[in-house]
PDB file of C-alpha atoms in Angstrom:
ATOM      1  CA  UNK D 267       0.262   0.222   0.135  1.00 43.00           C
ATOM      2  CA  UNK D 268       2.836   2.372   0.890  1.00 47.00           C
ATOM      3  CA  UNK D 269       4.630   1.950  -2.333  1.00 53.00           C
ATOM      4  CA  UNK D 270       1.540   2.050  -4.832  1.00 56.00           C
ATOM      5  CA  UNK D 271       0.400   5.576  -4.085  1.00 57.00           C
ATOM      6  CA  UNK D 272      -3.092   6.736  -4.691  1.00 56.00           C
ATOM      7  CA  UNK D 273      -3.200   6.951  -8.441  1.00 55.00           C
ATOM      8  CA  UNK D 274      -4.378   4.397 -10.624  1.00 56.00           C
ATOM      9  CA  UNK D 275      -0.823   3.543 -12.261  1.00 56.00           C
ATOM     10  CA  UNK D 276       0.757   3.667  -9.123  1.00 59.00           C
ATOM     11  CA  UNK D 277       4.067   6.039  -8.304  1.00 67.00           C
ATOM     12  CA  UNK D 278       5.414   8.064 -11.442  1.00 70.00           C
ATOM     13  CA  UNK D 279       7.927  10.473 -12.186  1.00 75.00           C
ATOM     14  CA  UNK D 280       5.634  12.607 -14.833  1.00 73.00           C
ATOM     15  CA  UNK D 281       5.102  15.436 -12.352  1.00 72.00           C
ATOM     16  CA  UNK D 282       8.891  16.129 -12.437  1.00 76.00           C
ATOM     17  CA  UNK D 283       9.120  16.498 -16.234  1.00 75.00           C
ATOM     18  CA  UNK D 284      10.824  19.610 -17.556  1.00 76.00           C
ATOM     19  CA  UNK D 285       7.989  20.104 -19.707  1.00 73.00           C
ATOM     20  CA  UNK D 286       5.601  21.648 -16.909  1.00 68.00           C
ATOM     21  CA  UNK D 287       7.973  24.577 -16.781  1.00 69.00           C
ATOM     22  CA  UNK D 288       6.374  25.920 -19.577  1.00 65.00           C
ATOM     23  CA  UNK D 289       2.639  25.464 -18.834  1.00 67.00           C
ATOM     24  CA  UNK D 290       0.351  28.216 -17.059  1.00 61.00           C
ATOM     25  CA  UNK D 291       1.329  28.639 -13.499  1.00 63.00           C
ATOM     26  CA  UNK D 292       5.044  28.168 -13.678  1.00 66.00           C
ATOM     27  CA  UNK D 293       5.706  31.862 -12.651  1.00 65.00           C
ATOM     28  CA  UNK D 294       3.860  31.054  -9.399  1.00 67.00           C
ATOM     29  CA  UNK D 295       5.790  27.987  -8.859  1.00 72.00           C
ATOM     30  CA  UNK D 296       8.839  29.834  -9.012  1.00 72.00           C
ATOM     31  CA  UNK D 297       7.708  32.275  -6.474  1.00 74.00           C
ATOM     32  CA  UNK D 298       6.463  29.779  -3.650  1.00 75.00           C
ATOM     33  CA  UNK D 299       9.895  27.908  -4.585  1.00 79.00           C
ATOM     34  CA  UNK D 300      12.154  30.875  -4.084  1.00 79.00           C
ATOM     35  CA  UNK D 301      10.315  31.877  -0.881  1.00 76.00           C
ATOM     36  CA  UNK D 302      11.147  28.313   0.228  1.00 80.00           C
ATOM     37  CA  UNK D 303      14.701  28.428  -0.297  1.00 82.00           C
ATOM     38  CA  UNK D 304      15.231  31.755   1.550  1.00 80.00           C
ATOM     39  CA  UNK D 305      17.492  31.391   4.473  1.00 78.00           C
ATOM     40  CA  UNK D 306      20.378  29.138   2.935  1.00 80.00           C
ATOM     41  CA  UNK D 307      22.243  32.549   2.695  1.00 77.00           C
ATOM     42  CA  UNK D 308      22.675  32.722   6.535  1.00 77.00           C
ATOM     43  CA  UNK D 309      25.608  30.784   6.487  1.00 79.00           C
ATOM     44  CA  UNK D 310      27.509  33.876   5.445  1.00 78.00           C
ATOM     45  CA  UNK D 311      26.162  35.865   8.251  1.00 75.00           C
ATOM     46  CA  UNK D 312      28.126  33.425  10.640  1.00 75.00           C
ATOM     47  CA  UNK D 313      31.324  33.652   8.662  1.00 77.00           C
ATOM     48  CA  UNK D 314      33.022  35.793  11.556  1.00 72.00           C
ATOM     49  CA  UNK D 315      32.513  32.914  14.079  1.00 73.00           C
ATOM     50  CA  UNK D 316      33.992  30.119  11.776  1.00 75.00           C
ATOM     51  CA  UNK D 317      37.155  28.531  12.244  1.00 81.00           C
ATOM     52  CA  UNK D 318      37.943  28.548   8.577  1.00 84.00           C
ATOM     53  CA  UNK D 319      35.169  30.498   6.924  1.00 83.00           C
ATOM     54  CA  UNK D 320      36.971  30.271   3.467  1.00 80.00           C
ATOM     55  CA  UNK D 321      36.223  26.705   3.245  1.00 85.00           C
ATOM     56  CA  UNK D 322      33.603  25.994   5.726  1.00 88.00           C
ATOM     57  CA  UNK D 323      30.765  28.671   4.760  1.00 86.00           C
ATOM     58  CA  UNK D 324      30.957  27.521   0.888  1.00 86.00           C
ATOM     59  CA  UNK D 325      30.560  23.921   1.832  1.00 89.00           C
ATOM     60  CA  UNK D 326      27.991  24.547   4.534  1.00 88.00           C
ATOM     61  CA  UNK D 327      26.055  26.879   1.693  1.00 88.00           C
ATOM     62  CA  UNK D 328      26.292  24.198  -0.945  1.00 89.00           C
ATOM     63  CA  UNK D 329      25.136  21.548   1.427  1.00 91.00           C
ATOM     64  CA  UNK D 330      22.209  23.493   2.604  1.00 88.00           C
ATOM     65  CA  UNK D 331      21.070  24.243  -1.360  1.00 90.00           C
ATOM     66  CA  UNK D 332      21.540  20.677  -2.039  1.00 92.00           C
ATOM     67  CA  UNK D 333      19.760  19.035   0.712  1.00 92.00           C
ATOM     68  CA  UNK D 334      16.826  21.351   0.359  1.00 89.00           C
ATOM     69  CA  UNK D 335      16.643  20.853  -3.110  1.00 90.00           C
ATOM     70  CA  UNK D 336      16.404  16.954  -2.646  1.00 92.00           C
ATOM     71  CA  UNK D 337      14.103  17.242   0.423  1.00 91.00           C
ATOM     72  CA  UNK D 338      11.559  19.862  -1.125  1.00 89.00           C
ATOM     73  CA  UNK D 339      11.625  17.527  -4.591  1.00 88.00           C
ATOM     74  CA  UNK D 340      10.878  14.060  -2.507  1.00 90.00           C
ATOM     75  CA  UNK D 341       8.204  15.847  -0.326  1.00 88.00           C
ATOM     76  CA  UNK D 342       6.435  17.048  -3.158  1.00 86.00           C
ATOM     77  CA  UNK D 343       6.743  13.763  -5.346  1.00 87.00           C
ATOM     78  CA  UNK D 344       5.584  11.793  -2.424  1.00 88.00           C
ATOM     79  CA  UNK D 345       2.351  14.030  -2.004  1.00 87.00           C
ATOM     80  CA  UNK D 346       1.677  14.026  -5.413  1.00 85.00           C
ATOM     81  CA  UNK D 347       1.792  10.306  -5.796  1.00 85.00           C
ATOM     82  CA  UNK D 348      -0.131   9.888  -2.629  1.00 86.00           C
ATOM     83  CA  UNK D 349      -3.384  11.275  -4.547  1.00 85.00           C
ATOM     84  CA  UNK D 350      -2.256  10.636  -7.956  1.00 82.00           C
ATOM     85  CA  UNK D 351      -0.805  13.468  -9.860  1.00 75.00           C
ATOM     86  CA  UNK D 352      -4.185  13.765 -11.991  1.00 76.00           C
ATOM     87  CA  UNK D 353      -6.138  14.052  -8.645  1.00 81.00           C
ATOM     88  CA  UNK D 354      -3.496  16.147  -6.556  1.00 80.00           C
ATOM     89  CA  UNK D 355      -4.238  19.603  -7.993  1.00 77.00           C
ATOM     90  CA  UNK D 356      -8.015  19.158  -7.451  1.00 82.00           C
ATOM     91  CA  UNK D 357      -7.723  18.407  -4.059  1.00 84.00           C
ATOM     92  CA  UNK D 358      -5.302  20.960  -3.280  1.00 79.00           C
ATOM     93  CA  UNK D 359      -7.714  23.525  -4.873  1.00 77.00           C
ATOM     94  CA  UNK D 360     -10.596  22.187  -3.053  1.00 78.00           C
ATOM     95  CA  UNK D 361     -12.095  22.584   0.642  1.00 71.00           C
ATOM     96  CA  UNK D 362      -9.618  20.049   2.052  1.00 72.00           C
ATOM     97  CA  UNK D 363      -6.468  21.527   0.159  1.00 72.00           C
ATOM     98  CA  UNK D 364      -4.811  23.086   3.444  1.00 79.00           C
ATOM     99  CA  UNK D 365      -5.195  19.523   4.832  1.00 86.00           C
ATOM    100  CA  UNK D 366      -4.103  17.480   2.299  1.00 89.00           C
ATOM    101  CA  UNK D 367      -0.598  16.399   3.484  1.00 90.00           C
ATOM    102  CA  UNK D 368      -1.679  15.519   6.532  1.00 91.00           C
ATOM    103  CA  UNK D 369      -4.524  13.383   5.420  1.00 90.00           C
ATOM    104  CA  UNK D 370      -2.287  11.458   3.222  1.00 89.00           C
ATOM    105  CA  UNK D 371       0.028  10.807   6.217  1.00 90.00           C
ATOM    106  CA  UNK D 372      -2.730   9.411   8.233  1.00 91.00           C
ATOM    107  CA  UNK D 373      -3.744   7.502   5.068  1.00 88.00           C
ATOM    108  CA  UNK D 374      -0.303   5.932   4.491  1.00 87.00           C
ATOM    109  CA  UNK D 375       1.374   5.958   7.944  1.00 88.00           C
ATOM    110  CA  UNK D 376      -1.091   6.207  10.643  1.00 90.00           C
ATOM    111  CA  UNK D 377      -2.901   9.121  12.652  1.00 92.00           C
ATOM    112  CA  UNK D 378      -0.020   9.334  14.946  1.00 95.00           C
ATOM    113  CA  UNK D 379       2.463  10.307  11.980  1.00 93.00           C
ATOM    114  CA  UNK D 380      -0.037  13.175  11.000  1.00 93.00           C
ATOM    115  CA  UNK D 381      -0.199  14.130  14.552  1.00 94.00           C
ATOM    116  CA  UNK D 382       3.588  14.344  15.028  1.00 95.00           C
ATOM    117  CA  UNK D 383       3.869  16.488  11.743  1.00 93.00           C
ATOM    118  CA  UNK D 384       1.392  18.737  13.463  1.00 92.00           C
ATOM    119  CA  UNK D 385       3.792  18.976  16.498  1.00 95.00           C
ATOM    120  CA  UNK D 386       6.699  19.231  14.239  1.00 93.00           C
ATOM    121  CA  UNK D 387       5.225  22.448  12.402  1.00 89.00           C
ATOM    122  CA  UNK D 388       4.883  24.136  15.664  1.00 90.00           C
ATOM    123  CA  UNK D 389       8.546  23.498  16.724  1.00 94.00           C
ATOM    124  CA  UNK D 390       9.689  24.149  13.102  1.00 89.00           C
ATOM    125  CA  UNK D 391       7.991  27.335  13.103  1.00 85.00           C
ATOM    126  CA  UNK D 392       9.888  28.391  16.481  1.00 89.00           C
ATOM    127  CA  UNK D 393      13.176  27.235  15.113  1.00 87.00           C
ATOM    128  CA  UNK D 394      12.714  29.274  11.901  1.00 84.00           C
ATOM    129  CA  UNK D 395      11.557  32.585  13.976  1.00 86.00           C
ATOM    130  CA  UNK D 396      14.855  32.094  16.321  1.00 88.00           C
ATOM    131  CA  UNK D 397      16.764  31.870  12.820  1.00 84.00           C
ATOM    132  CA  UNK D 398      15.068  35.051  11.478  1.00 85.00           C
ATOM    133  CA  UNK D 399      15.708  36.754  14.826  1.00 90.00           C
ATOM    134  CA  UNK D 400      19.381  35.921  14.886  1.00 88.00           C
ATOM    135  CA  UNK D 401      19.689  36.949  11.312  1.00 84.00           C
ATOM    136  CA  UNK D 402      18.294  40.312  11.836  1.00 89.00           C
ATOM    137  CA  UNK D 403      20.333  41.070  14.762  1.00 92.00           C
ATOM    138  CA  UNK D 404      23.502  40.265  12.543  1.00 88.00           C
ATOM    139  CA  UNK D 405      22.220  42.774  10.406  1.00 87.00           C
ATOM    140  CA  UNK D 406      21.843  45.280  12.831  1.00 92.00           C
ATOM    141  CA  UNK D 407      25.001  44.571  14.455  1.00 92.00           C
ATOM    142  CA  UNK D 408      26.845  44.851  10.931  1.00 87.00           C
ATOM    143  CA  UNK D 409      24.982  47.976  10.122  1.00 87.00           C
ATOM    144  CA  UNK D 410      25.899  49.726  13.702  1.00 89.00           C
ATOM    145  CA  UNK D 411      29.899  48.509  13.057  1.00 87.00           C
ATOM    146  CA  UNK D 412      29.683  50.320   9.580  1.00 79.00           C
ATOM    147  CA  UNK D 413      28.350  53.355  11.277  1.00 78.00           C
ATOM    148  CA  UNK D 414      25.217  53.111   9.087  1.00 79.00           C
ATOM    149  CA  UNK D 415      22.943  52.712  12.207  1.00 85.00           C
ATOM    150  CA  UNK D 416      24.077  54.143  15.599  1.00 89.00           C
ATOM    151  CA  UNK D 417      27.364  53.015  16.853  1.00 89.00           C
ATOM    152  CA  UNK D 418      25.977  51.010  19.879  1.00 92.00           C
ATOM    153  CA  UNK D 419      24.380  48.473  17.649  1.00 93.00           C
ATOM    154  CA  UNK D 420      27.711  47.529  16.332  1.00 91.00           C
ATOM    155  CA  UNK D 421      29.039  46.558  19.972  1.00 92.00           C
ATOM    156  CA  UNK D 422      29.680  43.186  21.871  1.00 91.00           C
ATOM    157  CA  UNK D 423      29.157  42.469  25.445  1.00 90.00           C
ATOM    158  CA  UNK D 424      32.705  41.960  27.175  1.00 87.00           C
ATOM    159  CA  UNK D 425      31.625  38.737  28.935  1.00 85.00           C
ATOM    160  CA  UNK D 426      29.870  36.885  26.122  1.00 82.00           C
ATOM    161  CA  UNK D 427      30.818  38.759  23.155  1.00 84.00           C
ATOM    162  CA  UNK D 428      27.436  38.827  21.880  1.00 87.00           C
ATOM    163  CA  UNK D 429      25.815  41.942  20.363  1.00 91.00           C
ATOM    164  CA  UNK D 430      23.412  42.660  23.059  1.00 93.00           C
ATOM    165  CA  UNK D 431      22.288  46.191  21.871  1.00 95.00           C
ATOM    166  CA  UNK D 432      21.345  44.562  18.382  1.00 95.00           C
ATOM    167  CA  UNK D 433      19.481  41.702  20.065  1.00 95.00           C
ATOM    168  CA  UNK D 434      17.490  44.000  22.438  1.00 95.00           C
ATOM    169  CA  UNK D 435      16.480  46.121  19.305  1.00 96.00           C
ATOM    170  CA  UNK D 436      15.474  43.113  17.134  1.00 95.00           C
ATOM    171  CA  UNK D 437      13.495  42.117  20.556  1.00 95.00           C
ATOM    172  CA  UNK D 438      11.605  45.339  20.746  1.00 96.00           C
ATOM    173  CA  UNK D 439      10.676  45.643  17.209  1.00 95.00           C
ATOM    174  CA  UNK D 440       8.992  41.973  17.430  1.00 92.00           C
ATOM    175  CA  UNK D 441       7.062  42.800  20.257  1.00 95.00           C
ATOM    176  CA  UNK D 442       5.765  45.841  19.003  1.00 96.00           C
ATOM    177  CA  UNK D 443       4.510  44.179  15.840  1.00 93.00           C
ATOM    178  CA  UNK D 444       2.938  41.397  18.156  1.00 92.00           C
ATOM    179  CA  UNK D 445       1.469  44.137  20.003  1.00 96.00           C
ATOM    180  CA  UNK D 446       0.302  45.898  17.062  1.00 94.00           C
ATOM    181  CA  UNK D 447      -1.505  42.523  15.700  1.00 94.00           C
ATOM    182  CA  UNK D 448      -3.275  42.378  19.157  1.00 94.00           C
ATOM    183  CA  UNK D 449      -4.542  45.756  19.526  1.00 95.00           C
ATOM    184  CA  UNK D 450      -5.729  45.865  15.919  1.00 93.00           C
ATOM    185  CA  UNK D 451      -7.491  42.475  15.948  1.00 93.00           C
ATOM    186  CA  UNK D 452      -5.669  41.304  12.637  1.00 92.00           C
ATOM    187  CA  UNK D 453      -5.051  37.691  11.816  1.00 91.00           C
ATOM    188  CA  UNK D 454      -1.855  36.887  12.862  1.00 90.00           C
ATOM    189  CA  UNK D 455      -0.867  34.419  10.053  1.00 84.00           C
ATOM    190  CA  UNK D 456      -3.028  35.714   7.041  1.00 86.00           C
ATOM    191  CA  UNK D 457      -1.702  39.326   7.930  1.00 90.00           C
ATOM    192  CA  UNK D 458       1.123  39.656  10.387  1.00 90.00           C
ATOM    193  CA  UNK D 459       3.164  36.671   8.875  1.00 86.00           C
ATOM    194  CA  UNK D 460       2.177  36.596   5.267  1.00 87.00           C
ATOM    195  CA  UNK D 461       2.627  40.374   4.873  1.00 90.00           C
ATOM    196  CA  UNK D 462       5.985  40.555   6.233  1.00 88.00           C
ATOM    197  CA  UNK D 463       7.196  37.522   4.864  1.00 85.00           C
ATOM    198  CA  UNK D 464       6.147  38.463   1.312  1.00 88.00           C
ATOM    199  CA  UNK D 465       7.856  41.657   1.640  1.00 91.00           C
ATOM    200  CA  UNK D 466      11.038  40.110   3.207  1.00 88.00           C
ATOM    201  CA  UNK D 467      11.260  37.300   0.638  1.00 88.00           C
ATOM    202  CA  UNK D 468      11.356  40.104  -1.983  1.00 91.00           C
ATOM    203  CA  UNK D 469      13.866  42.215   0.025  1.00 90.00           C
ATOM    204  CA  UNK D 470      16.404  39.503   0.633  1.00 88.00           C
ATOM    205  CA  UNK D 471      16.113  38.532  -3.028  1.00 90.00           C
ATOM    206  CA  UNK D 472      17.056  42.100  -3.844  1.00 92.00           C
ATOM    207  CA  UNK D 473      20.084  41.845  -1.343  1.00 89.00           C
ATOM    208  CA  UNK D 474      20.978  38.428  -3.145  1.00 90.00           C
ATOM    209  CA  UNK D 475      21.119  40.343  -6.599  1.00 94.00           C
ATOM    210  CA  UNK D 476      23.045  42.992  -5.255  1.00 93.00           C
ATOM    211  CA  UNK D 477      25.613  40.828  -3.406  1.00 91.00           C
ATOM    212  CA  UNK D 478      25.930  38.861  -6.652  1.00 93.00           C
ATOM    213  CA  UNK D 479      26.798  41.957  -8.285  1.00 94.00           C
ATOM    214  CA  UNK D 480      29.067  43.216  -5.655  1.00 92.00           C
ATOM    215  CA  UNK D 481      31.118  39.882  -6.024  1.00 93.00           C
ATOM    216  CA  UNK D 482      31.902  40.770  -9.735  1.00 94.00           C
ATOM    217  CA  UNK D 483      32.573  44.188  -9.086  1.00 92.00           C
ATOM    218  CA  UNK D 484      35.062  43.492  -6.101  1.00 91.00           C
ATOM    219  CA  UNK D 485      36.758  41.063  -8.469  1.00 92.00           C
ATOM    220  CA  UNK D 486      36.515  42.576 -11.737  1.00 89.00           C
ATOM    221  CA  UNK D 487      40.287  44.123 -11.992  1.00 86.00           C
ATOM    222  CA  UNK D 488      41.850  41.403  -9.661  1.00 88.00           C
ATOM    223  CA  UNK D 489      40.338  37.892  -9.630  1.00 90.00           C
ATOM    224  CA  UNK D 490      43.208  37.347  -6.950  1.00 86.00           C
ATOM    225  CA  UNK D 491      44.069  33.732  -8.407  1.00 87.00           C
ATOM    226  CA  UNK D 492      40.653  32.541  -8.206  1.00 89.00           C
ATOM    227  CA  UNK D 493      38.957  31.249 -11.783  1.00 91.00           C
ATOM    228  CA  UNK D 494      36.746  33.038 -13.859  1.00 91.00           C
ATOM    229  CA  UNK D 495      33.887  31.228 -13.563  1.00 91.00           C
ATOM    230  CA  UNK D 496      33.640  31.345  -9.637  1.00 89.00           C
ATOM    231  CA  UNK D 497      34.077  35.372  -9.490  1.00 91.00           C
ATOM    232  CA  UNK D 498      32.864  36.447 -13.085  1.00 93.00           C
ATOM    233  CA  UNK D 499      30.526  33.901 -14.506  1.00 94.00           C
ATOM    234  CA  UNK D 500      29.000  32.557 -11.642  1.00 93.00           C
ATOM    235  CA  UNK D 501      27.849  35.918  -9.745  1.00 94.00           C
ATOM    236  CA  UNK D 502      26.574  37.348 -13.396  1.00 96.00           C
ATOM    237  CA  UNK D 503      24.414  34.873 -13.913  1.00 96.00           C
ATOM    238  CA  UNK D 504      23.252  34.725 -10.524  1.00 93.00           C
ATOM    239  CA  UNK D 505      22.550  38.119 -10.872  1.00 95.00           C
ATOM    240  CA  UNK D 506      20.857  37.949 -14.070  1.00 96.00           C
ATOM    241  CA  UNK D 507      18.697  34.930 -12.824  1.00 92.00           C
ATOM    242  CA  UNK D 508      17.603  36.513  -9.571  1.00 92.00           C
ATOM    243  CA  UNK D 509      16.676  39.637 -11.422  1.00 93.00           C
ATOM    244  CA  UNK D 510      13.953  37.509 -13.561  1.00 90.00           C
ATOM    245  CA  UNK D 511      13.030  35.705 -10.289  1.00 88.00           C
ATOM    246  CA  UNK D 512      12.260  39.082  -8.591  1.00 91.00           C
ATOM    247  CA  UNK D 513      10.037  40.094 -11.624  1.00 89.00           C
ATOM    248  CA  UNK D 514       8.038  36.774 -11.435  1.00 84.00           C
ATOM    249  CA  UNK D 515       7.788  37.224  -7.754  1.00 87.00           C
ATOM    250  CA  UNK D 516       6.397  40.713  -7.927  1.00 89.00           C
ATOM    251  CA  UNK D 517       3.952  39.741 -10.595  1.00 87.00           C
ATOM    252  CA  UNK D 518       2.709  37.083  -8.630  1.00 85.00           C
ATOM    253  CA  UNK D 519       2.965  38.418  -5.411  1.00 89.00           C
ATOM    254  CA  UNK D 520      -0.432  37.702  -4.335  1.00 88.00           C
ATOM    255  CA  UNK D 521       0.351  34.140  -3.837  1.00 83.00           C
ATOM    256  CA  UNK D 522       2.660  34.976  -1.000  1.00 84.00           C
ATOM    257  CA  UNK D 523       0.514  37.583   0.821  1.00 87.00           C
ATOM    258  CA  UNK D 524      -3.183  36.573  -0.139  1.00 85.00           C
ATOM    259  CA  UNK D 525      -3.852  40.240  -0.263  1.00 89.00           C
ATOM    260  CA  UNK D 526      -5.565  42.671  -2.911  1.00 91.00           C
ATOM    261  CA  UNK D 527      -3.622  44.814  -5.405  1.00 91.00           C
ATOM    262  CA  UNK D 528      -3.573  47.633  -3.646  1.00 93.00           C
ATOM    263  CA  UNK D 529      -2.155  46.298  -0.427  1.00 94.00           C
ATOM    264  CA  UNK D 530       0.685  44.170  -2.458  1.00 93.00           C
ATOM    265  CA  UNK D 531       1.615  47.611  -3.938  1.00 94.00           C
ATOM    266  CA  UNK D 532       1.728  49.064  -0.391  1.00 95.00           C
ATOM    267  CA  UNK D 533       4.141  46.295   0.935  1.00 94.00           C
ATOM    268  CA  UNK D 534       6.460  46.466  -2.113  1.00 94.00           C
ATOM    269  CA  UNK D 535       6.698  50.392  -2.355  1.00 94.00           C
ATOM    270  CA  UNK D 536       8.861  50.842   0.665  1.00 93.00           C
ATOM    271  CA  UNK D 537      11.656  48.447  -0.704  1.00 93.00           C
ATOM    272  CA  UNK D 538      13.060  50.756  -3.481  1.00 92.00           C
ATOM    273  CA  UNK D 539      12.412  53.834  -1.124  1.00 94.00           C
ATOM    274  CA  UNK D 540      14.793  52.089   1.842  1.00 91.00           C
ATOM    275  CA  UNK D 541      17.435  50.973  -0.733  1.00 90.00           C
ATOM    276  CA  UNK D 542      17.847  54.687  -1.832  1.00 92.00           C
ATOM    277  CA  UNK D 543      18.006  55.927   1.456  1.00 89.00           C
ATOM    278  CA  UNK D 544      20.340  53.431   2.506  1.00 83.00           C
ATOM    279  CA  UNK D 545      22.581  54.523  -0.531  1.00 86.00           C
ATOM    280  CA  UNK D 546      22.417  58.121   0.265  1.00 87.00           C
ATOM    281  CA  UNK D 547      23.286  57.559   3.856  1.00 81.00           C
ATOM    282  CA  UNK D 548      26.169  55.353   3.172  1.00 77.00           C
ATOM    283  CA  UNK D 549      27.537  57.744   0.508  1.00 82.00           C
ATOM    284  CA  UNK D 550      26.945  60.591   3.020  1.00 81.00           C
ATOM    285  CA  UNK D 551      28.853  58.916   5.788  1.00 75.00           C
ATOM    286  CA  UNK D 552      31.676  58.180   3.161  1.00 74.00           C
ATOM    287  CA  UNK D 553      32.077  61.649   2.222  1.00 78.00           C
ATOM    288  CA  UNK D 554      32.430  63.093   5.757  1.00 72.00           C
ATOM    289  CA  UNK D 555      34.366  60.571   6.892  1.00 65.00           C
ATOM    290  CA  UNK D 556      36.190  58.205   4.395  1.00 63.00           C
ATOM    291  CA  UNK D 557      39.238  57.040   6.440  1.00 60.00           C
ATOM    292  CA  UNK D 558      36.805  55.801   9.598  1.00 54.00           C
ATOM    293  CA  UNK D 559      34.553  54.206   7.088  1.00 54.00           C
ATOM    294  CA  UNK D 560      37.252  52.649   5.309  1.00 56.00           C
ATOM    295  CA  UNK D 561      39.011  51.308   8.258  1.00 48.00           C
ATOM    296  CA  UNK D 562      36.222  49.686  10.352  1.00 47.00           C
ATOM    297  CA  UNK D 563      38.231  46.391  10.934  1.00 44.00           C
ATOM    298  CA  UNK D 564      37.801  45.796  14.547  1.00 46.00           C
ATOM    299  CA  UNK D 565      35.173  44.803  16.730  1.00 45.00           C
ATOM    300  CA  UNK D 566      33.752  47.523  19.614  1.00 48.00           C
ATOM    301  CA  UNK D 567      33.597  46.077  23.287  1.00 46.00           C
ATOM    302  CA  UNK D 568      31.110  47.329  25.536  1.00 49.00           C
ATOM    303  CA  UNK D 569      32.906  48.837  28.567  1.00 41.00           C
ATOM    304  CA  UNK D 570      30.430  47.616  30.923  1.00 39.00           C
TER     305      UNK D 570
END
């Protein structure tokens, strides 16, 4: 029973055919796929704490991307075969679509497995929230160290060497968002989570695009002995591919937010404005204190 699936012909691999990339809805598929991969870039955030970051960070990144690709593919393939490739779309669009994975698990593995999955979703959501918290804290810390935000954010405690000020700021922002959700009575998932998550996905993709372009710009005149495919071809290809994906995500943004066109526009509009503001602040600081800006290589430690 477990190996035969829910379709009349048993398990098949037709759903994995590249021919489906040209069908209607492929753009929306890319939107959801990109959102699912957000987070692999966090390996670079912890480079300063790695013993040999030039080796461990690339390896961890490749391992994370490879594992996610295989795991997501296998998971979706099992769900499709549980219902049959010809019925999976109908079930997903029906009233039972949100529960189809749990229903398939209960059918083939038992109710205990479906209950375990629900528990794991809660613990996974907590782990993801903690990871986002750590990532945001690192960004605040880096921006404070580079004087793009108050210098206090770029300090670490003398005892634990942790960016306590950045942690407090990120915690305060999260608390304000939660309290605003409670006071306004909005749906914490449909509004607070989906809206902020959708905007965050586009923001991260923009940062990844700029990072790929920056890699090429840094090594454009001097490759420092590195192969051309690594510092020229790879970053330029990534930059172009991400640019196309950003367009697809923006055109299908409603898949991430489940909101109206007006709300989606309001969620995306701040991104170019914040980017322009950041560029302006950076240029202003470099113009006023070029030596201090270029020479920031040490970590400040709080006296207390």
